[in-house]
């Protein structure tokens, strides 16, 4: 059965008109779905009963079944393992810190890119998520945070999500259309109204899609996972580097910044004695210095995963790496590790909850 969240507003309006419904019904139902966050037609009190029944018979309203619900000991991270209608599983994470409430959303079940230090890469690729499955993850957290939102309350002053990052399981640019369709649906001012600037897409570096994204001139933030500044090391860590080596990737990054004049962030999972060396720091600074002042490096201390033996850099080495970039005029942030006790950190998401005792919500 098709999910109602897989439909654009126009496609949904067309279905309702085929059923002989007046145009205002589209607006009413869209408001229930994306403003009042209804998760079933039964909640749509101002619709006639036969229409509610027809909606329930024709569309599914809930593709995500939470099967494990874990909260970190510090309370700041909340991870959900969802079952999809075909039995596949994905994980999504909510992080609360400072005044931000950020949802980290999956775009695929598994991932085909095979980055050696990533648990999702280690499990391989199952399938792309549909736009509706991406949308529903965001709505799920919004419902959990703010059960009765109004569009005005969403954002800084309210209780709902403040940011969405497409940094969960999967490579968003390998599932480009569904990812962009989901963001389009969620940012629609007549619906969920979550502005593009509050989304960040992270890519392993699929060059043709970076070019496409640049040409679309969107307001969505872009991050590129670099992790190594020489081809030999990057190919060892990220097999995709064979296909799109650094020279090609950096050219696309330059073009992106030139055409959009938007900031481009680089992600760097810091691994002791592997990519935290002065040689890598200098090579990185040289590679991205031409993008100043529109660039920034996000260092993620490596999170442990089952099949990768590398270790997180010590604080001292991380500080030295950061200093070396800052001396070259490149801002660098070392991310605080969060949610490691529930394997909800970057790169730790996978389809089976290893050694966890399920706690159902
Ligand atoms: N596929 C996309 C987005 C999902 S991964 C990408 O690769 O960019 C989100 C971020 O987590 C990426 O920067 C990724 O390289 C990083 N990551 C993966 N495994 C990690 C690990 N074990 N520790 C720290 N960061 C990791
Ligand atoms: Fe896929 Fe990103 Fe993990 Fe690489 S780091 S395997 S691209 S999810």
Coordinates of C-alpha atoms and ligand atoms in Angstrom, one line a residue:
X1 CA 0.0 0.0 0.0
X2 CA 1.3 3.4 -0.9
X3 CA 2.3 5.7 2.0
X4 CA 0.6 9.0 2.0
X5 CA 4.0 10.5 2.9
X6 CA 5.3 9.4 -0.4
X7 CA 3.0 11.8 -2.3
X8 CA 3.6 15.3 -3.3
X9 CA 0.9 17.7 -2.4
X10 CA 0.0 17.9 -6.1
X11 CA -0.2 14.2 -6.5
X12 CA -2.3 13.9 -3.4
X13 CA -4.7 16.7 -4.6
X14 CA -5.0 14.8 -7.9
X15 CA -6.1 11.6 -6.0
X16 CA -8.7 13.5 -4.0
X17 CA -10.1 15.1 -7.1
X18 CA -10.4 11.7 -8.7
X19 CA -12.5 10.7 -5.7
X20 CA -14.7 13.8 -6.3
X21 CA -13.5 15.7 -3.3
X22 CA -13.4 19.5 -3.3
X23 CA -10.0 21.2 -3.4
X24 CA -10.2 22.4 0.2
X25 CA -10.0 18.8 1.4
X26 CA -6.4 18.7 0.3
X27 CA -5.5 21.7 2.3
X28 CA -7.3 20.3 5.4
X29 CA -5.7 16.9 5.2
X30 CA -2.2 18.3 4.4
X31 CA -2.6 20.5 7.5
X32 CA -3.4 17.4 9.6
X33 CA -0.4 15.5 8.2
X34 CA 2.3 18.2 8.3
X35 CA 1.1 20.8 10.8
X36 CA -1.0 18.9 13.3
X37 CA 1.2 15.8 12.8
X38 CA -1.7 13.3 12.7
X39 CA -0.5 9.7 12.2
X40 CA -3.8 8.3 11.2
X41 CA -7.0 9.4 9.5
X42 CA -8.9 8.6 12.7
X43 CA -7.4 11.7 14.3
X44 CA -8.7 14.0 11.5
X45 CA -11.8 15.1 13.3
X46 CA -13.2 17.6 10.8
X47 CA -13.4 15.1 8.0
X48 CA -16.5 13.1 7.2
X49 CA -16.3 9.5 8.4
X50 CA -16.5 7.9 4.9
X51 CA -13.5 10.0 3.7
X52 CA -11.5 9.0 6.8
X53 CA -12.3 5.4 6.0
X54 CA -11.4 5.8 2.4
X55 CA -8.0 7.4 3.3
X56 CA -7.3 4.5 5.7
X57 CA -8.2 2.0 3.0
X58 CA -6.1 3.6 0.3
X59 CA -3.0 4.8 2.0
X60 CA -0.7 3.8 4.8
X61 CA 0.1 6.5 7.4
X62 CA 2.7 4.7 9.4
X63 CA 5.7 3.0 7.7
X64 CA 7.9 3.1 10.8
X65 CA 7.5 0.7 13.7
X66 CA 9.8 1.5 16.6
X67 CA 11.2 -1.8 17.9
X68 CA 14.0 -0.6 20.1
X69 CA 14.1 2.7 21.9
X70 CA 17.3 3.7 23.8
X71 CA 18.4 6.7 25.7
X72 CA 22.0 7.6 26.5
X73 CA 22.9 7.8 30.2
X74 CA 23.3 11.5 30.0
X75 CA 19.8 11.7 28.6
X76 CA 20.9 13.9 25.6
X77 CA 20.7 11.2 22.9
X78 CA 17.7 9.1 21.9
X79 CA 18.1 6.3 19.4
X80 CA 15.2 4.4 17.7
X81 CA 15.5 1.3 15.7
X82 CA 12.6 1.2 13.2
X83 CA 11.2 -1.7 11.3
X84 CA 10.1 -0.8 7.8
X85 CA 7.1 -2.4 6.0
X86 CA 9.3 -5.0 4.3
X87 CA 11.0 -6.0 7.5
X88 CA 14.2 -4.1 6.9
X89 CA 15.5 -1.9 9.7
X90 CA 16.9 1.5 10.1
X91 CA 18.1 3.7 13.0
X92 CA 17.4 7.4 13.7
X93 CA 18.8 9.5 16.4
X94 CA 17.6 12.6 18.3
X95 CA 20.3 14.7 20.0
X96 CA 19.5 17.4 22.5
X97 CA 22.2 19.8 23.5
X98 CA 22.5 23.5 24.1
X99 CA 19.3 24.8 22.6
X100 CA 19.3 22.5 19.7
X101 CA 17.2 19.5 19.0
X102 CA 18.7 17.7 16.1
X103 CA 17.4 14.7 14.3
X104 CA 19.9 12.5 12.6
X105 CA 18.0 10.7 9.8
X106 CA 18.8 7.7 7.6
X107 CA 18.4 7.8 3.8
X108 CA 19.1 4.1 3.1
X109 CA 18.9 0.8 4.8
X110 CA 22.6 0.0 4.9
X111 CA 25.1 1.6 2.6
X112 CA 26.9 0.6 -0.6
X113 CA 30.0 2.8 0.0
X114 CA 31.9 0.5 2.3
X115 CA 33.9 3.0 4.4
X116 CA 36.0 0.8 6.6
X117 CA 35.4 2.5 9.9
X118 CA 31.6 2.8 9.6
X119 CA 29.2 0.2 11.0
X120 CA 26.6 1.0 8.3
X121 CA 29.3 0.5 5.6
X122 CA 30.3 -2.8 7.2
X123 CA 26.8 -4.2 6.9
X124 CA 26.4 -3.5 3.2
X125 CA 23.5 -2.1 1.2
X126 CA 19.9 -3.3 1.6
X127 CA 17.9 -0.6 -0.2
X128 CA 17.1 3.0 -0.7
X129 CA 14.5 4.6 1.5
X130 CA 11.5 6.2 -0.1
X131 CA 11.0 10.0 0.3
X132 CA 8.1 9.1 2.6
X133 CA 10.3 6.9 4.8
X134 CA 12.7 9.8 5.2
X135 CA 9.9 12.3 5.9
X136 CA 8.4 10.0 8.5
X137 CA 11.5 9.8 10.6
X138 CA 11.5 13.6 11.0
X139 CA 7.8 13.6 11.8
X140 CA 8.2 10.9 14.3
X141 CA 10.7 12.9 16.3
X142 CA 8.7 16.1 15.9
X143 CA 5.6 14.3 17.3
X144 CA 7.6 12.9 20.2
X145 CA 9.0 16.4 21.1
X146 CA 5.9 18.6 20.4
X147 CA 2.7 16.6 20.3
X148 CA 0.5 19.6 19.5
X149 CA 2.7 22.0 17.5
X150 CA 1.7 25.1 15.7
X151 CA 3.9 26.3 12.8
X152 CA 4.8 29.5 14.7
X153 CA 6.0 27.6 17.7
X154 CA 8.4 25.4 15.7
X155 CA 12.1 26.3 15.9
X156 CA 14.1 28.4 18.3
X157 CA 11.3 29.3 20.8
X158 CA 9.4 26.0 20.7
X159 CA 9.9 22.5 21.7
X160 CA 10.2 20.9 18.3
X161 CA 13.2 20.0 16.2
X162 CA 15.6 22.8 15.4
X163 CA 17.8 21.0 12.9
X164 CA 17.8 17.9 10.7
X165 CA 21.0 16.2 9.5
X166 CA 21.0 13.5 6.8
X167 CA 23.9 11.8 8.5
X168 CA 22.3 8.5 9.7
X169 CA 22.5 5.3 7.8
X170 CA 23.3 5.5 4.1
X171 CA 24.7 7.9 1.5
X172 CA 22.1 10.6 0.8
X173 CA 23.6 11.5 -2.6
X174 CA 23.3 7.8 -3.7
X175 CA 19.6 8.3 -3.1
X176 CA 19.5 11.8 -4.4
X177 CA 15.9 12.1 -5.7
X178 CA 14.2 10.7 -2.6
X179 CA 16.4 12.7 -0.3
X180 CA 15.7 16.0 -2.1
X181 CA 12.0 15.2 -2.4
X182 CA 11.8 14.6 1.3
X183 CA 13.5 17.9 2.1
X184 CA 11.2 19.6 -0.4
X185 CA 8.1 18.2 1.3
X186 CA 9.4 19.1 4.8
X187 CA 10.4 22.6 3.9
X188 CA 7.1 23.4 2.2
X189 CA 5.8 26.6 3.8
X190 CA 2.2 25.3 3.5
X191 CA 3.1 22.2 5.4
X192 CA 5.8 21.3 7.9
X193 CA 7.6 24.6 7.0
X194 CA 11.1 23.5 8.2
X195 CA 13.4 25.8 6.2
X196 CA 16.1 24.4 4.0
X197 CA 18.8 26.2 6.0
X198 CA 18.0 23.9 8.9
X199 CA 19.0 20.8 6.9
X200 CA 22.5 19.5 6.5
X201 CA 23.3 16.8 3.9
X202 CA 26.5 14.9 4.4
X203 CA 28.1 13.1 1.4
X204 CA 31.0 10.7 1.1
X205 CA 31.9 12.6 -2.1
X206 CA 29.8 11.5 -5.1
X207 CA 31.1 14.1 -7.5
X208 CA 28.3 14.2 -10.1
X209 CA 25.7 14.7 -7.3
X210 CA 27.8 17.5 -5.7
X211 CA 27.7 19.2 -9.2
X212 CA 24.0 18.7 -9.5
X213 CA 23.4 20.0 -6.0
X214 CA 25.5 23.1 -6.7
X215 CA 23.5 23.7 -9.9
X216 CA 20.2 23.6 -8.0
X217 CA 21.3 26.5 -5.7
X218 CA 19.5 25.2 -2.6
X219 CA 19.7 26.7 0.9
X220 CA 20.5 23.2 2.3
X221 CA 23.9 23.0 4.1
X222 CA 26.4 20.6 2.6
X223 CA 29.2 18.6 4.4
X224 CA 31.7 16.4 2.6
X225 CA 33.3 13.5 4.4
X226 CA 37.0 13.8 3.6
X227 CA 38.9 11.9 6.4
X228 CA 42.1 11.9 4.5
X229 CA 44.0 14.4 2.4
X230 CA 46.1 12.1 0.3
X231 CA 44.7 9.6 -2.2
X232 CA 46.5 6.6 -0.8
X233 CA 45.1 7.0 2.7
X234 CA 41.7 8.1 1.5
X235 CA 41.3 5.1 -0.8
X236 CA 42.3 2.8 2.1
X237 CA 39.5 4.3 4.3
X238 CA 36.9 5.2 1.7
X239 CA 36.8 2.9 -1.3
X240 CA 34.8 5.5 -3.2
X241 CA 38.0 7.5 -3.5
X242 CA 39.1 5.2 -6.3
X243 CA 36.2 6.4 -8.4
X244 CA 36.4 10.1 -7.4
X245 CA 39.9 10.8 -6.3
X246 CA 40.8 13.9 -4.3
X247 CA 41.7 16.1 -7.4
X248 CA 38.3 15.5 -8.9
X249 CA 36.4 15.8 -5.6
X250 CA 38.2 19.1 -4.7
X251 CA 37.4 20.5 -8.1
X252 CA 33.7 19.8 -7.5
X253 CA 34.0 21.4 -4.0
X254 CA 35.6 24.5 -5.4
X255 CA 32.9 24.8 -8.0
X256 CA 30.2 24.4 -5.3
X257 CA 31.6 27.2 -3.3
X258 CA 32.2 29.4 -6.3
X259 CA 28.7 29.0 -7.7
X260 CA 26.7 29.0 -4.4
X261 CA 28.9 31.2 -2.2
X262 CA 27.8 29.0 0.6
X263 CA 29.9 27.5 3.3
X264 CA 31.2 24.0 2.8
X265 CA 32.1 21.8 5.8
X266 CA 34.4 18.9 5.8
X267 CA 34.0 15.9 8.1
X268 CA 37.1 14.2 9.5
X269 CA 36.8 11.2 11.8
X270 CA 40.0 11.4 13.7
X271 CA 42.0 8.1 14.0
X272 CA 45.0 7.8 16.1
X273 CA 48.3 7.5 14.1
X274 CA 46.3 7.2 10.8
X275 CA 44.9 10.6 9.8
X276 CA 45.8 12.7 12.9
X277 CA 49.4 13.2 11.8
X278 CA 51.1 16.6 11.1
X279 CA 51.5 15.4 7.5
X280 CA 47.7 14.9 7.0
X281 CA 46.9 18.1 8.8
X282 CA 49.2 20.1 6.5
X283 CA 47.9 18.3 3.4
X284 CA 44.4 19.1 4.5
X285 CA 45.1 22.7 5.1
X286 CA 46.7 23.0 1.7
X287 CA 43.8 21.3 0.0
X288 CA 41.0 23.5 1.4
X289 CA 42.8 26.8 2.1
X290 CA 41.6 28.2 -1.3
X291 CA 38.0 27.8 0.0
X292 CA 38.5 30.2 2.9
X293 CA 36.6 31.9 4.4
X294 CA 33.7 29.6 3.3
X295 CA 35.0 26.4 4.8
X296 CA 35.2 24.7 8.1
X297 CA 36.4 21.3 9.4
X298 CA 34.3 19.2 11.8
X299 CA 36.5 16.7 13.6
X300 CA 34.6 13.7 14.8
X301 CA 36.7 11.6 17.3
X302 CA 36.4 8.1 15.8
X303 CA 33.6 6.0 17.4
X304 CA 34.2 2.3 17.9
X305 CA 32.7 -0.2 15.4
X306 CA 32.8 -4.0 15.3
X307 CA 35.0 -4.5 12.2
X308 CA 37.5 -1.6 12.5
X309 CA 40.5 -1.8 14.8
X310 CA 41.6 1.9 14.6
X311 CA 41.5 3.9 17.8
X312 CA 40.3 7.4 18.6
X313 CA 43.0 10.0 18.8
X314 CA 44.0 11.2 22.2
X315 CA 42.9 14.7 23.3
X316 CA 46.4 16.0 22.8
X317 CA 46.7 14.8 19.3
X318 CA 43.2 16.1 18.5
X319 CA 44.1 19.5 19.9
X320 CA 47.4 19.5 17.9
X321 CA 45.4 18.7 14.7
X322 CA 43.0 21.4 15.3
X323 CA 45.7 23.9 16.0
X324 CA 47.5 23.1 12.9
X325 CA 44.4 23.9 10.8
X326 CA 43.7 27.1 12.7
X327 CA 47.2 28.3 12.1
X328 CA 46.4 28.0 8.4
X329 CA 43.3 30.1 9.0
X330 CA 40.8 27.2 8.8
X331 CA 38.2 27.0 11.5
X332 CA 37.9 23.6 13.1
X333 CA 35.5 22.2 15.7
X334 CA 36.1 19.0 17.6
X335 CA 32.7 17.4 18.1
X336 CA 31.8 16.1 21.5
X337 CA 31.2 12.4 21.4
X338 CA 27.6 11.6 22.3
X339 CA 25.4 8.6 22.6
X340 CA 28.4 6.1 22.5
X341 CA 26.9 4.1 25.4
X342 CA 23.9 3.3 23.1
X343 CA 25.9 3.0 19.9
X344 CA 24.2 6.2 18.5
X345 CA 27.4 8.0 17.6
X346 CA 28.4 8.9 14.0
X347 CA 29.1 5.7 12.1
X348 CA 27.7 3.4 14.7
X349 CA 24.2 2.9 13.2
X350 CA 23.3 -0.5 11.9
X351 CA 20.4 -2.8 11.5
X352 CA 20.8 -5.1 14.4
X353 CA 21.1 -3.8 17.9
X354 CA 24.2 -5.7 19.0
X355 CA 24.2 -6.7 22.7
X356 CA 21.4 -4.4 23.6
X357 CA 18.5 -5.4 25.7
X358 CA 15.4 -4.0 23.8
X359 CA 13.4 -1.4 25.7
X360 CA 10.2 -0.8 23.9
X361 CA 8.8 2.7 23.9
Ligands
LIG1 N1 27.1 8.7 4.1 C1 27.2 10.0 4.5 C2 26.4 10.4 5.7 C3 26.3 9.4 6.8 S1 27.7 9.1 7.8 C4 28.7 10.3 4.7 O1 29.5 9.4 4.8 O2 29.0 11.5 4.8 C5 27.9 10.6 8.8 C6 29.3 10.9 9.2 O3 29.8 9.9 10.1 C7 30.3 10.9 8.0 O4 31.2 12.0 8.1 C8 31.1 9.6 8.3 O5 32.3 9.6 7.7 C9 31.2 9.6 9.8 N2 31.5 8.3 10.4 C10 31.3 7.1 9.9 N3 31.8 6.2 10.7 C11 32.3 6.8 11.8 C12 33.0 6.4 13.0 N4 33.1 5.1 13.3 N5 33.4 7.4 13.9 C13 33.2 8.7 13.6 N6 32.6 9.1 12.5 C14 32.2 8.2 11.6
LIG2 FE1 28.1 5.0 3.9 FE2 28.6 7.3 5.0 FE3 29.1 5.0 6.4 FE4 30.6 5.7 4.3 S1 30.5 6.7 6.2 S2 29.7 3.6 4.6 S3 29.1 6.7 3.0 S4 27.1 5.8 5.7

